[in-house]
Amino acid sequence: MEFVVDKVSEDSFYENLLIGLPKVLEKLPSVSDLYLERFSPVQHNNICAWEQKHGVLLPEDLRSFYASTNGLLYTYNFHYRDSGSEEDKVVGRIEVNGLNELAPVYGYEIKPDPGVNMEDDHYELKLGTDSKIFELVNLNDLGRVILVYINHRYLPSIWLHNASMKFNFLADDFTTYLRMCVHHLGIPFWQFSFSGEGIPEWSEMVFRLLAPAILPLHKKIDEIKKHDDEFSDILINKIDSNIFRTTRLTPNTMPPNEPNLTPRQIKKKQLKPKFPPKLQKKPLHHSKKN
């Protein structure tokens, strides 16, 4: 049975989307002013128009997300002293750009051999002439969270693009990234715990006050998955994708005999991604009709 947003209350939808995070934050000391901005769903034809304009197909989970809500903004205030001063306030934030703000990002270096390689203990992303990246979240002057298409034949993945123009891998898909946002309580700049430079010291202080069990911050999501019992109190629940409005299935752009490669699978196979022969894709209006 398909789960459609119209059949349940908005409160239930956002509670499931945030995996119960508001109830957890309400119990934490010095947390106040919890705020959720509600957005209307994006119409199917507008999603198709965006895809046609940019020449890519959104992954199914992100397409379903926009068909349920045009972005996400959940914030709260945390005062790490009892003074109540604005100088002692930190704003927690879970945010996803609306569809119109999912804008292309330019200015990255073009490589002749695009793909994802393992270098030492981190992933190295190389983009080619057919690559496209889009901004999911703006992190002020420190960088942005981006949706990366190595080329149109491969499903996109989520990366951190910092101010020094370096790419740091975050998640294989949007659902995993959203789950990571909740796991890290939306503490500002948590994404940089997956980069070589690390998070700012004041962000680390907030982690130690609000959620010390999350530290050490260098743990990757795969390592956390292996110890669900150990982290059972830190919102490591899975997001049920059925809470999204059901829309048409996104055509799989990979050939039938080729799996959807992700950076983690590439590491496991110790292979560079090999591009399959160019596919004859059906136009978007054909998919919509079917």
PDB file of C-alpha atoms in Angstrom:
ATOM      1  CA  MET A   1       0.000   0.000   0.000  1.00  0.00           C
ATOM      2  CA  GLU A   2       1.406   3.338  -1.023  1.00  0.00           C
ATOM      3  CA  PHE A   3       1.822   6.047   1.572  1.00  0.00           C
ATOM      4  CA  VAL A   4       0.703   9.451   0.278  1.00  0.00           C
ATOM      5  CA  VAL A   5       1.224  12.696   2.162  1.00  0.00           C
ATOM      6  CA  ASP A   6      -2.385  13.804   1.557  1.00  0.00           C
ATOM      7  CA  LYS A   7      -3.670  10.848   3.601  1.00  0.00           C
ATOM      8  CA  VAL A   8      -1.907  11.838   6.817  1.00  0.00           C
ATOM      9  CA  SER A   9      -1.516  15.041   8.766  1.00  0.00           C
ATOM     10  CA  GLU A  10       1.373  17.372   8.051  1.00  0.00           C
ATOM     11  CA  ASP A  11       2.545  16.938  11.622  1.00  0.00           C
ATOM     12  CA  SER A  12       2.865  13.186  11.174  1.00  0.00           C
ATOM     13  CA  PHE A  13       4.742  13.647   7.906  1.00  0.00           C
ATOM     14  CA  TYR A  14       7.357  16.011   9.365  1.00  0.00           C
ATOM     15  CA  GLU A  15       7.675  13.942  12.534  1.00  0.00           C
ATOM     16  CA  ASN A  16       8.526  10.915  10.396  1.00  0.00           C
ATOM     17  CA  LEU A  17      10.804  12.968   8.162  1.00  0.00           C
ATOM     18  CA  LEU A  18      12.820  14.207  11.164  1.00  0.00           C
ATOM     19  CA  ILE A  19      12.698  10.763  12.836  1.00  0.00           C
ATOM     20  CA  GLY A  20      11.373  12.183  16.114  1.00  0.00           C
ATOM     21  CA  LEU A  21      14.186  14.740  16.497  1.00  0.00           C
ATOM     22  CA  PRO A  22      11.919  17.542  17.881  1.00  0.00           C
ATOM     23  CA  LYS A  23      10.853  15.363  20.832  1.00  0.00           C
ATOM     24  CA  VAL A  24      14.497  14.628  21.643  1.00  0.00           C
ATOM     25  CA  LEU A  25      15.538  18.292  21.448  1.00  0.00           C
ATOM     26  CA  GLU A  26      12.671  19.385  23.706  1.00  0.00           C
ATOM     27  CA  LYS A  27      14.196  17.314  26.523  1.00  0.00           C
ATOM     28  CA  LEU A  28      17.702  18.753  26.149  1.00  0.00           C
ATOM     29  CA  PRO A  29      18.764  21.579  28.478  1.00  0.00           C
ATOM     30  CA  SER A  30      19.244  25.077  27.093  1.00  0.00           C
ATOM     31  CA  VAL A  31      17.419  24.223  23.831  1.00  0.00           C
ATOM     32  CA  SER A  32      14.556  26.541  22.877  1.00  0.00           C
ATOM     33  CA  ASP A  33      12.642  28.130  19.993  1.00  0.00           C
ATOM     34  CA  LEU A  34      12.174  24.991  17.910  1.00  0.00           C
ATOM     35  CA  TYR A  35      10.931  26.113  14.501  1.00  0.00           C
ATOM     36  CA  LEU A  36       9.757  24.226  11.428  1.00  0.00           C
ATOM     37  CA  GLU A  37       8.966  26.014   8.171  1.00  0.00           C
ATOM     38  CA  ARG A  38       6.388  24.208   6.061  1.00  0.00           C
ATOM     39  CA  PHE A  39       6.547  24.130   2.279  1.00  0.00           C
ATOM     40  CA  SER A  40       4.028  23.093  -0.338  1.00  0.00           C
ATOM     41  CA  PRO A  41       4.740  20.046  -2.530  1.00  0.00           C
ATOM     42  CA  VAL A  42       6.245  20.591  -5.992  1.00  0.00           C
ATOM     43  CA  GLN A  43       3.946  19.650  -8.833  1.00  0.00           C
ATOM     44  CA  HIS A  44       4.978  16.744 -11.034  1.00  0.00           C
ATOM     45  CA  ASN A  45       5.228  18.870 -14.188  1.00  0.00           C
ATOM     46  CA  ASN A  46       7.550  21.350 -12.414  1.00  0.00           C
ATOM     47  CA  ILE A  47       9.896  18.538 -11.372  1.00  0.00           C
ATOM     48  CA  CYS A  48       9.947  17.279 -14.973  1.00  0.00           C
ATOM     49  CA  ALA A  49      10.609  20.811 -16.219  1.00  0.00           C
ATOM     50  CA  TRP A  50      13.608  21.141 -13.861  1.00  0.00           C
ATOM     51  CA  GLU A  51      15.016  17.811 -15.065  1.00  0.00           C
ATOM     52  CA  GLN A  52      14.579  18.769 -18.702  1.00  0.00           C
ATOM     53  CA  LYS A  53      16.172  22.183 -18.158  1.00  0.00           C
ATOM     54  CA  HIS A  54      19.301  20.740 -16.519  1.00  0.00           C
ATOM     55  CA  GLY A  55      19.545  17.522 -18.523  1.00  0.00           C
ATOM     56  CA  VAL A  56      19.567  15.132 -15.559  1.00  0.00           C
ATOM     57  CA  LEU A  57      17.084  12.903 -13.750  1.00  0.00           C
ATOM     58  CA  LEU A  58      16.670  13.360 -10.021  1.00  0.00           C
ATOM     59  CA  PRO A  59      17.219  10.200  -7.953  1.00  0.00           C
ATOM     60  CA  GLU A  60      13.967   8.627  -6.827  1.00  0.00           C
ATOM     61  CA  ASP A  61      14.292   9.570  -3.139  1.00  0.00           C
ATOM     62  CA  LEU A  62      15.030  13.235  -3.898  1.00  0.00           C
ATOM     63  CA  ARG A  63      12.268  13.398  -6.512  1.00  0.00           C
ATOM     64  CA  SER A  64       9.819  11.950  -3.960  1.00  0.00           C
ATOM     65  CA  PHE A  65      11.054  14.430  -1.343  1.00  0.00           C
ATOM     66  CA  TYR A  66      10.267  17.401  -3.593  1.00  0.00           C
ATOM     67  CA  ALA A  67       6.907  15.873  -4.490  1.00  0.00           C
ATOM     68  CA  SER A  68       6.153  16.011  -0.734  1.00  0.00           C
ATOM     69  CA  THR A  69       7.720  19.310   0.327  1.00  0.00           C
ATOM     70  CA  ASN A  70       9.605  21.998  -1.586  1.00  0.00           C
ATOM     71  CA  GLY A  71      12.605  22.032   0.718  1.00  0.00           C
ATOM     72  CA  LEU A  72      13.190  21.675   4.447  1.00  0.00           C
ATOM     73  CA  LEU A  73      14.079  24.138   7.197  1.00  0.00           C
ATOM     74  CA  TYR A  74      14.131  23.115  10.850  1.00  0.00           C
ATOM     75  CA  THR A  75      15.957  25.268  13.410  1.00  0.00           C
ATOM     76  CA  TYR A  76      16.423  25.586  17.163  1.00  0.00           C
ATOM     77  CA  ASN A  77      18.430  27.766  19.549  1.00  0.00           C
ATOM     78  CA  PHE A  78      20.997  26.423  21.985  1.00  0.00           C
ATOM     79  CA  HIS A  79      22.480  28.630  24.739  1.00  0.00           C
ATOM     80  CA  TYR A  80      25.655  27.116  26.132  1.00  0.00           C
ATOM     81  CA  ARG A  81      25.612  29.561  29.047  1.00  0.00           C
ATOM     82  CA  ASP A  82      22.802  30.656  31.345  1.00  0.00           C
ATOM     83  CA  SER A  83      23.226  34.301  30.413  1.00  0.00           C
ATOM     84  CA  GLY A  84      20.754  34.088  27.516  1.00  0.00           C
ATOM     85  CA  SER A  85      22.984  36.429  25.560  1.00  0.00           C
ATOM     86  CA  GLU A  86      22.897  36.378  21.761  1.00  0.00           C
ATOM     87  CA  GLU A  87      26.669  35.942  21.822  1.00  0.00           C
ATOM     88  CA  ASP A  88      26.232  32.617  23.637  1.00  0.00           C
ATOM     89  CA  LYS A  89      23.591  31.334  21.220  1.00  0.00           C
ATOM     90  CA  VAL A  90      24.093  28.659  18.568  1.00  0.00           C
ATOM     91  CA  VAL A  91      21.417  28.017  15.949  1.00  0.00           C
ATOM     92  CA  GLY A  92      20.985  24.338  15.055  1.00  0.00           C
ATOM     93  CA  ARG A  93      19.785  23.902  11.515  1.00  0.00           C
ATOM     94  CA  ILE A  94      18.605  21.128   9.201  1.00  0.00           C
ATOM     95  CA  GLU A  95      18.073  22.546   5.737  1.00  0.00           C
ATOM     96  CA  VAL A  96      17.536  21.397   2.167  1.00  0.00           C
ATOM     97  CA  ASN A  97      17.158  23.853  -0.692  1.00  0.00           C
ATOM     98  CA  GLY A  98      13.880  24.066  -2.565  1.00  0.00           C
ATOM     99  CA  LEU A  99      13.798  22.840  -6.147  1.00  0.00           C
ATOM    100  CA  ASN A 100      14.321  26.307  -7.623  1.00  0.00           C
ATOM    101  CA  GLU A 101      17.364  26.799  -5.355  1.00  0.00           C
ATOM    102  CA  LEU A 102      18.843  23.463  -6.471  1.00  0.00           C
ATOM    103  CA  ALA A 103      21.084  25.482  -8.760  1.00  0.00           C
ATOM    104  CA  PRO A 104      24.100  24.384 -10.829  1.00  0.00           C
ATOM    105  CA  VAL A 105      27.564  25.018  -9.371  1.00  0.00           C
ATOM    106  CA  TYR A 106      30.408  26.013 -11.689  1.00  0.00           C
ATOM    107  CA  GLY A 107      34.105  26.729 -11.407  1.00  0.00           C
ATOM    108  CA  TYR A 108      35.411  23.237 -10.643  1.00  0.00           C
ATOM    109  CA  GLU A 109      38.419  21.667 -12.363  1.00  0.00           C
ATOM    110  CA  ILE A 110      37.798  19.396 -15.354  1.00  0.00           C
ATOM    111  CA  LYS A 111      39.751  16.129 -15.542  1.00  0.00           C
ATOM    112  CA  PRO A 112      40.239  13.854 -18.587  1.00  0.00           C
ATOM    113  CA  ASP A 113      39.453  10.723 -16.519  1.00  0.00           C
ATOM    114  CA  PRO A 114      36.357  11.550 -14.400  1.00  0.00           C
ATOM    115  CA  GLY A 115      35.383   9.188 -11.614  1.00  0.00           C
ATOM    116  CA  VAL A 116      35.970   8.384  -7.935  1.00  0.00           C
ATOM    117  CA  ASN A 117      39.250   6.922  -6.717  1.00  0.00           C
ATOM    118  CA  MET A 118      40.499   5.961  -3.281  1.00  0.00           C
ATOM    119  CA  GLU A 119      43.529   8.024  -2.252  1.00  0.00           C
ATOM    120  CA  ASP A 120      45.057   7.062   1.113  1.00  0.00           C
ATOM    121  CA  ASP A 121      42.071   7.189   3.480  1.00  0.00           C
ATOM    122  CA  HIS A 122      39.738   9.424   1.495  1.00  0.00           C
ATOM    123  CA  TYR A 123      37.809   9.507  -1.774  1.00  0.00           C
ATOM    124  CA  GLU A 124      39.089  11.652  -4.606  1.00  0.00           C
ATOM    125  CA  LEU A 125      36.446  13.018  -6.976  1.00  0.00           C
ATOM    126  CA  LYS A 126      37.356  13.900 -10.556  1.00  0.00           C
ATOM    127  CA  LEU A 127      34.801  15.685 -12.714  1.00  0.00           C
ATOM    128  CA  GLY A 128      34.667  15.717 -16.505  1.00  0.00           C
ATOM    129  CA  THR A 129      32.986  17.761 -19.216  1.00  0.00           C
ATOM    130  CA  ASP A 130      29.740  15.791 -18.795  1.00  0.00           C
ATOM    131  CA  SER A 131      29.700  16.149 -14.992  1.00  0.00           C
ATOM    132  CA  LYS A 132      27.134  18.314 -13.237  1.00  0.00           C
ATOM    133  CA  ILE A 133      26.806  19.425  -9.629  1.00  0.00           C
ATOM    134  CA  PHE A 134      23.930  21.178  -7.842  1.00  0.00           C
ATOM    135  CA  GLU A 135      23.759  22.976  -4.500  1.00  0.00           C
ATOM    136  CA  LEU A 136      21.639  21.201  -1.878  1.00  0.00           C
ATOM    137  CA  VAL A 137      22.663  23.333   1.106  1.00  0.00           C
ATOM    138  CA  ASN A 138      24.679  26.534   1.427  1.00  0.00           C
ATOM    139  CA  LEU A 139      27.109  26.565   4.374  1.00  0.00           C
ATOM    140  CA  ASN A 140      27.798  30.297   4.310  1.00  0.00           C
ATOM    141  CA  ASP A 141      31.392  31.120   3.402  1.00  0.00           C
ATOM    142  CA  LEU A 142      32.739  27.704   4.415  1.00  0.00           C
ATOM    143  CA  GLY A 143      31.315  25.736   1.502  1.00  0.00           C
ATOM    144  CA  ARG A 144      28.217  23.908   0.317  1.00  0.00           C
ATOM    145  CA  VAL A 145      26.635  20.463   0.240  1.00  0.00           C
ATOM    146  CA  ILE A 146      26.241  19.352  -3.361  1.00  0.00           C
ATOM    147  CA  LEU A 147      24.559  16.712  -5.480  1.00  0.00           C
ATOM    148  CA  VAL A 148      27.185  15.318  -7.882  1.00  0.00           C
ATOM    149  CA  TYR A 149      26.539  13.655 -11.235  1.00  0.00           C
ATOM    150  CA  ILE A 150      29.802  12.219 -12.590  1.00  0.00           C
ATOM    151  CA  ASN A 151      27.876  11.944 -15.830  1.00  0.00           C
ATOM    152  CA  HIS A 152      24.238  11.432 -16.786  1.00  0.00           C
ATOM    153  CA  ARG A 153      24.535   7.624 -16.777  1.00  0.00           C
ATOM    154  CA  TYR A 154      25.339   7.381 -13.068  1.00  0.00           C
ATOM    155  CA  LEU A 155      23.183   7.983 -10.026  1.00  0.00           C
ATOM    156  CA  PRO A 156      24.333  11.085  -8.113  1.00  0.00           C
ATOM    157  CA  SER A 157      25.934  11.106  -4.668  1.00  0.00           C
ATOM    158  CA  ILE A 158      26.258  13.735  -1.923  1.00  0.00           C
ATOM    159  CA  TRP A 159      29.534  15.611  -1.328  1.00  0.00           C
ATOM    160  CA  LEU A 160      30.884  18.529   0.659  1.00  0.00           C
ATOM    161  CA  HIS A 161      32.470  21.238  -1.500  1.00  0.00           C
ATOM    162  CA  ASN A 162      34.485  23.489   0.804  1.00  0.00           C
ATOM    163  CA  ALA A 163      35.797  27.007   0.324  1.00  0.00           C
ATOM    164  CA  SER A 164      39.166  25.713  -0.878  1.00  0.00           C
ATOM    165  CA  MET A 165      37.363  23.922  -3.765  1.00  0.00           C
ATOM    166  CA  LYS A 166      38.013  20.431  -2.360  1.00  0.00           C
ATOM    167  CA  PHE A 167      35.417  17.648  -2.459  1.00  0.00           C
ATOM    168  CA  ASN A 168      34.696  15.420   0.545  1.00  0.00           C
ATOM    169  CA  PHE A 169      32.347  12.442   0.267  1.00  0.00           C
ATOM    170  CA  LEU A 170      29.289  12.489   2.569  1.00  0.00           C
ATOM    171  CA  ALA A 171      26.677   9.958   1.426  1.00  0.00           C
ATOM    172  CA  ASP A 172      25.669   7.654  -1.408  1.00  0.00           C
ATOM    173  CA  ASP A 173      22.154   9.088  -1.626  1.00  0.00           C
ATOM    174  CA  PHE A 174      19.862  11.818  -0.345  1.00  0.00           C
ATOM    175  CA  THR A 175      18.024   9.606   2.160  1.00  0.00           C
ATOM    176  CA  THR A 176      21.306   8.701   3.884  1.00  0.00           C
ATOM    177  CA  TYR A 177      22.362  12.367   3.962  1.00  0.00           C
ATOM    178  CA  LEU A 178      19.072  13.420   5.569  1.00  0.00           C
ATOM    179  CA  ARG A 179      19.505  10.669   8.130  1.00  0.00           C
ATOM    180  CA  MET A 180      23.006  11.982   8.887  1.00  0.00           C
ATOM    181  CA  CYS A 181      21.579  15.496   9.417  1.00  0.00           C
ATOM    182  CA  VAL A 182      19.232  14.155  12.090  1.00  0.00           C
ATOM    183  CA  HIS A 183      21.939  11.985  13.653  1.00  0.00           C
ATOM    184  CA  HIS A 184      24.182  15.043  14.090  1.00  0.00           C
ATOM    185  CA  LEU A 185      21.234  17.066  15.514  1.00  0.00           C
ATOM    186  CA  GLY A 186      21.675  19.737  12.854  1.00  0.00           C
ATOM    187  CA  ILE A 187      24.643  21.164  14.772  1.00  0.00           C
ATOM    188  CA  PRO A 188      26.256  23.796  12.514  1.00  0.00           C
ATOM    189  CA  PHE A 189      28.956  22.585  10.134  1.00  0.00           C
ATOM    190  CA  TRP A 190      28.753  18.939  11.230  1.00  0.00           C
ATOM    191  CA  GLN A 191      29.486  18.067   7.590  1.00  0.00           C
ATOM    192  CA  PHE A 192      33.105  19.135   8.092  1.00  0.00           C
ATOM    193  CA  SER A 193      33.666  16.241  10.493  1.00  0.00           C
ATOM    194  CA  PHE A 194      33.957  14.183   7.275  1.00  0.00           C
ATOM    195  CA  SER A 195      36.674  16.425   5.873  1.00  0.00           C
ATOM    196  CA  GLY A 196      40.380  16.675   6.598  1.00  0.00           C
ATOM    197  CA  GLU A 197      40.060  20.121   8.146  1.00  0.00           C
ATOM    198  CA  GLY A 198      37.460  19.075  10.735  1.00  0.00           C
ATOM    199  CA  ILE A 199      34.694  21.128  12.332  1.00  0.00           C
ATOM    200  CA  PRO A 200      35.189  24.495  14.059  1.00  0.00           C
ATOM    201  CA  GLU A 201      36.121  24.309  17.726  1.00  0.00           C
ATOM    202  CA  TRP A 202      32.897  25.950  18.879  1.00  0.00           C
ATOM    203  CA  SER A 203      30.867  23.349  16.931  1.00  0.00           C
ATOM    204  CA  GLU A 204      32.818  20.579  18.631  1.00  0.00           C
ATOM    205  CA  MET A 205      32.021  22.179  21.983  1.00  0.00           C
ATOM    206  CA  VAL A 206      28.282  22.047  21.144  1.00  0.00           C
ATOM    207  CA  PHE A 207      28.645  18.366  20.245  1.00  0.00           C
ATOM    208  CA  ARG A 208      30.264  17.641  23.596  1.00  0.00           C
ATOM    209  CA  LEU A 209      27.500  19.459  25.448  1.00  0.00           C
ATOM    210  CA  LEU A 210      24.480  18.182  23.504  1.00  0.00           C
ATOM    211  CA  ALA A 211      25.550  14.798  22.167  1.00  0.00           C
ATOM    212  CA  PRO A 212      28.926  13.654  23.505  1.00  0.00           C
ATOM    213  CA  ALA A 213      28.276  10.056  22.414  1.00  0.00           C
ATOM    214  CA  ILE A 214      28.538  11.113  18.771  1.00  0.00           C
ATOM    215  CA  LEU A 215      32.244  11.833  19.248  1.00  0.00           C
ATOM    216  CA  PRO A 216      34.751  10.936  17.891  1.00  0.00           C
ATOM    217  CA  LEU A 217      33.427  12.875  14.963  1.00  0.00           C
ATOM    218  CA  HIS A 218      35.515  11.099  12.354  1.00  0.00           C
ATOM    219  CA  LYS A 219      33.274   8.015  12.490  1.00  0.00           C
ATOM    220  CA  LYS A 220      31.694   7.375   9.107  1.00  0.00           C
ATOM    221  CA  ILE A 221      28.066   6.374   8.650  1.00  0.00           C
ATOM    222  CA  ASP A 222      29.104   2.824   7.668  1.00  0.00           C
ATOM    223  CA  GLU A 223      30.920   2.405  10.989  1.00  0.00           C
ATOM    224  CA  ILE A 224      27.890   3.704  12.873  1.00  0.00           C
ATOM    225  CA  LYS A 225      25.615   1.227  11.076  1.00  0.00           C
ATOM    226  CA  LYS A 226      27.738  -1.648  12.407  1.00  0.00           C
ATOM    227  CA  HIS A 227      27.101  -0.563  15.989  1.00  0.00           C
ATOM    228  CA  ASP A 228      23.415   0.292  16.029  1.00  0.00           C
ATOM    229  CA  ASP A 229      23.076  -1.022  19.578  1.00  0.00           C
ATOM    230  CA  GLU A 230      25.860   1.189  20.842  1.00  0.00           C
ATOM    231  CA  PHE A 231      24.274   4.266  19.252  1.00  0.00           C
ATOM    232  CA  SER A 232      20.637   3.291  19.868  1.00  0.00           C
ATOM    233  CA  ASP A 233      19.884   6.567  21.677  1.00  0.00           C
ATOM    234  CA  ILE A 234      21.314   8.854  19.004  1.00  0.00           C
ATOM    235  CA  LEU A 235      18.634   8.817  16.344  1.00  0.00           C
ATOM    236  CA  ILE A 236      20.213   6.287  14.035  1.00  0.00           C
ATOM    237  CA  ASN A 237      16.784   5.089  12.871  1.00  0.00           C
ATOM    238  CA  LYS A 238      16.149   4.632   9.196  1.00  0.00           C
ATOM    239  CA  ILE A 239      14.041   7.134   7.292  1.00  0.00           C
ATOM    240  CA  ASP A 240      11.070   5.373   5.743  1.00  0.00           C
ATOM    241  CA  SER A 241      10.984   6.609   2.160  1.00  0.00           C
ATOM    242  CA  ASN A 242       7.273   5.699   2.036  1.00  0.00           C
ATOM    243  CA  ILE A 243       6.470   8.924   3.882  1.00  0.00           C
ATOM    244  CA  PHE A 244       7.103  10.790   0.648  1.00  0.00           C
ATOM    245  CA  ARG A 245       4.368  11.410  -1.870  1.00  0.00           C
ATOM    246  CA  THR A 246       4.413   8.611  -4.438  1.00  0.00           C
ATOM    247  CA  THR A 247       5.321   9.723  -7.963  1.00  0.00           C
ATOM    248  CA  ARG A 248       6.348   7.977 -11.136  1.00  0.00           C
ATOM    249  CA  LEU A 249       9.478   5.883 -11.034  1.00  0.00           C
ATOM    250  CA  THR A 250      12.579   7.599 -12.319  1.00  0.00           C
ATOM    251  CA  PRO A 251      13.952   5.689 -15.332  1.00  0.00           C
ATOM    252  CA  ASN A 252      17.146   3.878 -14.424  1.00  0.00           C
ATOM    253  CA  THR A 253      19.885   5.385 -16.505  1.00  0.00           C
ATOM    254  CA  MET A 254      22.240   2.445 -16.010  1.00  0.00           C
ATOM    255  CA  PRO A 255      22.191  -0.529 -18.393  1.00  0.00           C
ATOM    256  CA  PRO A 256      20.422  -3.684 -17.051  1.00  0.00           C
ATOM    257  CA  ASN A 257      23.621  -5.632 -16.524  1.00  0.00           C
ATOM    258  CA  GLU A 258      25.518  -2.769 -14.843  1.00  0.00           C
ATOM    259  CA  PRO A 259      24.877  -2.029 -11.115  1.00  0.00           C
ATOM    260  CA  ASN A 260      24.469   1.503  -9.818  1.00  0.00           C
ATOM    261  CA  LEU A 261      28.037   2.102  -8.716  1.00  0.00           C
ATOM    262  CA  THR A 262      28.641   4.197  -5.611  1.00  0.00           C
ATOM    263  CA  PRO A 263      31.936   5.411  -4.147  1.00  0.00           C
ATOM    264  CA  ARG A 264      31.802   2.667  -1.524  1.00  0.00           C
ATOM    265  CA  GLN A 265      31.256  -0.033  -4.150  1.00  0.00           C
ATOM    266  CA  ILE A 266      34.088   1.385  -6.228  1.00  0.00           C
ATOM    267  CA  LYS A 267      36.389   1.102  -3.199  1.00  0.00           C
ATOM    268  CA  LYS A 268      35.277  -2.473  -2.592  1.00  0.00           C
ATOM    269  CA  LYS A 269      35.930  -3.555  -6.157  1.00  0.00           C
ATOM    270  CA  GLN A 270      39.154  -1.510  -6.365  1.00  0.00           C
ATOM    271  CA  LEU A 271      38.158  -0.367  -9.817  1.00  0.00           C
ATOM    272  CA  LYS A 272      37.776   2.945 -11.481  1.00  0.00           C
ATOM    273  CA  PRO A 273      34.230   3.527 -12.733  1.00  0.00           C
ATOM    274  CA  LYS A 274      33.873   2.459 -16.328  1.00  0.00           C
ATOM    275  CA  PHE A 275      31.309   4.245 -18.415  1.00  0.00           C
ATOM    276  CA  PRO A 276      28.940   1.969 -20.337  1.00  0.00           C
ATOM    277  CA  PRO A 277      28.127   2.650 -23.976  1.00  0.00           C
ATOM    278  CA  LYS A 278      25.907   5.611 -24.559  1.00  0.00           C
ATOM    279  CA  LEU A 279      22.283   4.730 -23.969  1.00  0.00           C
ATOM    280  CA  GLN A 280      19.293   5.654 -26.069  1.00  0.00           C
ATOM    281  CA  LYS A 281      17.185   7.447 -23.486  1.00  0.00           C
ATOM    282  CA  LYS A 282      13.495   8.116 -23.904  1.00  0.00           C
ATOM    283  CA  PRO A 283      12.380  11.752 -23.572  1.00  0.00           C
ATOM    284  CA  LEU A 284      10.970  12.881 -20.248  1.00  0.00           C
ATOM    285  CA  HIS A 285       7.484  13.384 -21.653  1.00  0.00           C
ATOM    286  CA  HIS A 286       7.433   9.690 -22.609  1.00  0.00           C
ATOM    287  CA  SER A 287       8.210   8.701 -19.034  1.00  0.00           C
ATOM    288  CA  LYS A 288       5.524  11.029 -17.746  1.00  0.00           C
ATOM    289  CA  LYS A 289       2.945   9.561 -20.090  1.00  0.00           C
ATOM    290  CA  ASN A 290       3.715   6.028 -18.987  1.00  0.00           C
TER     291      ASN A 290
END
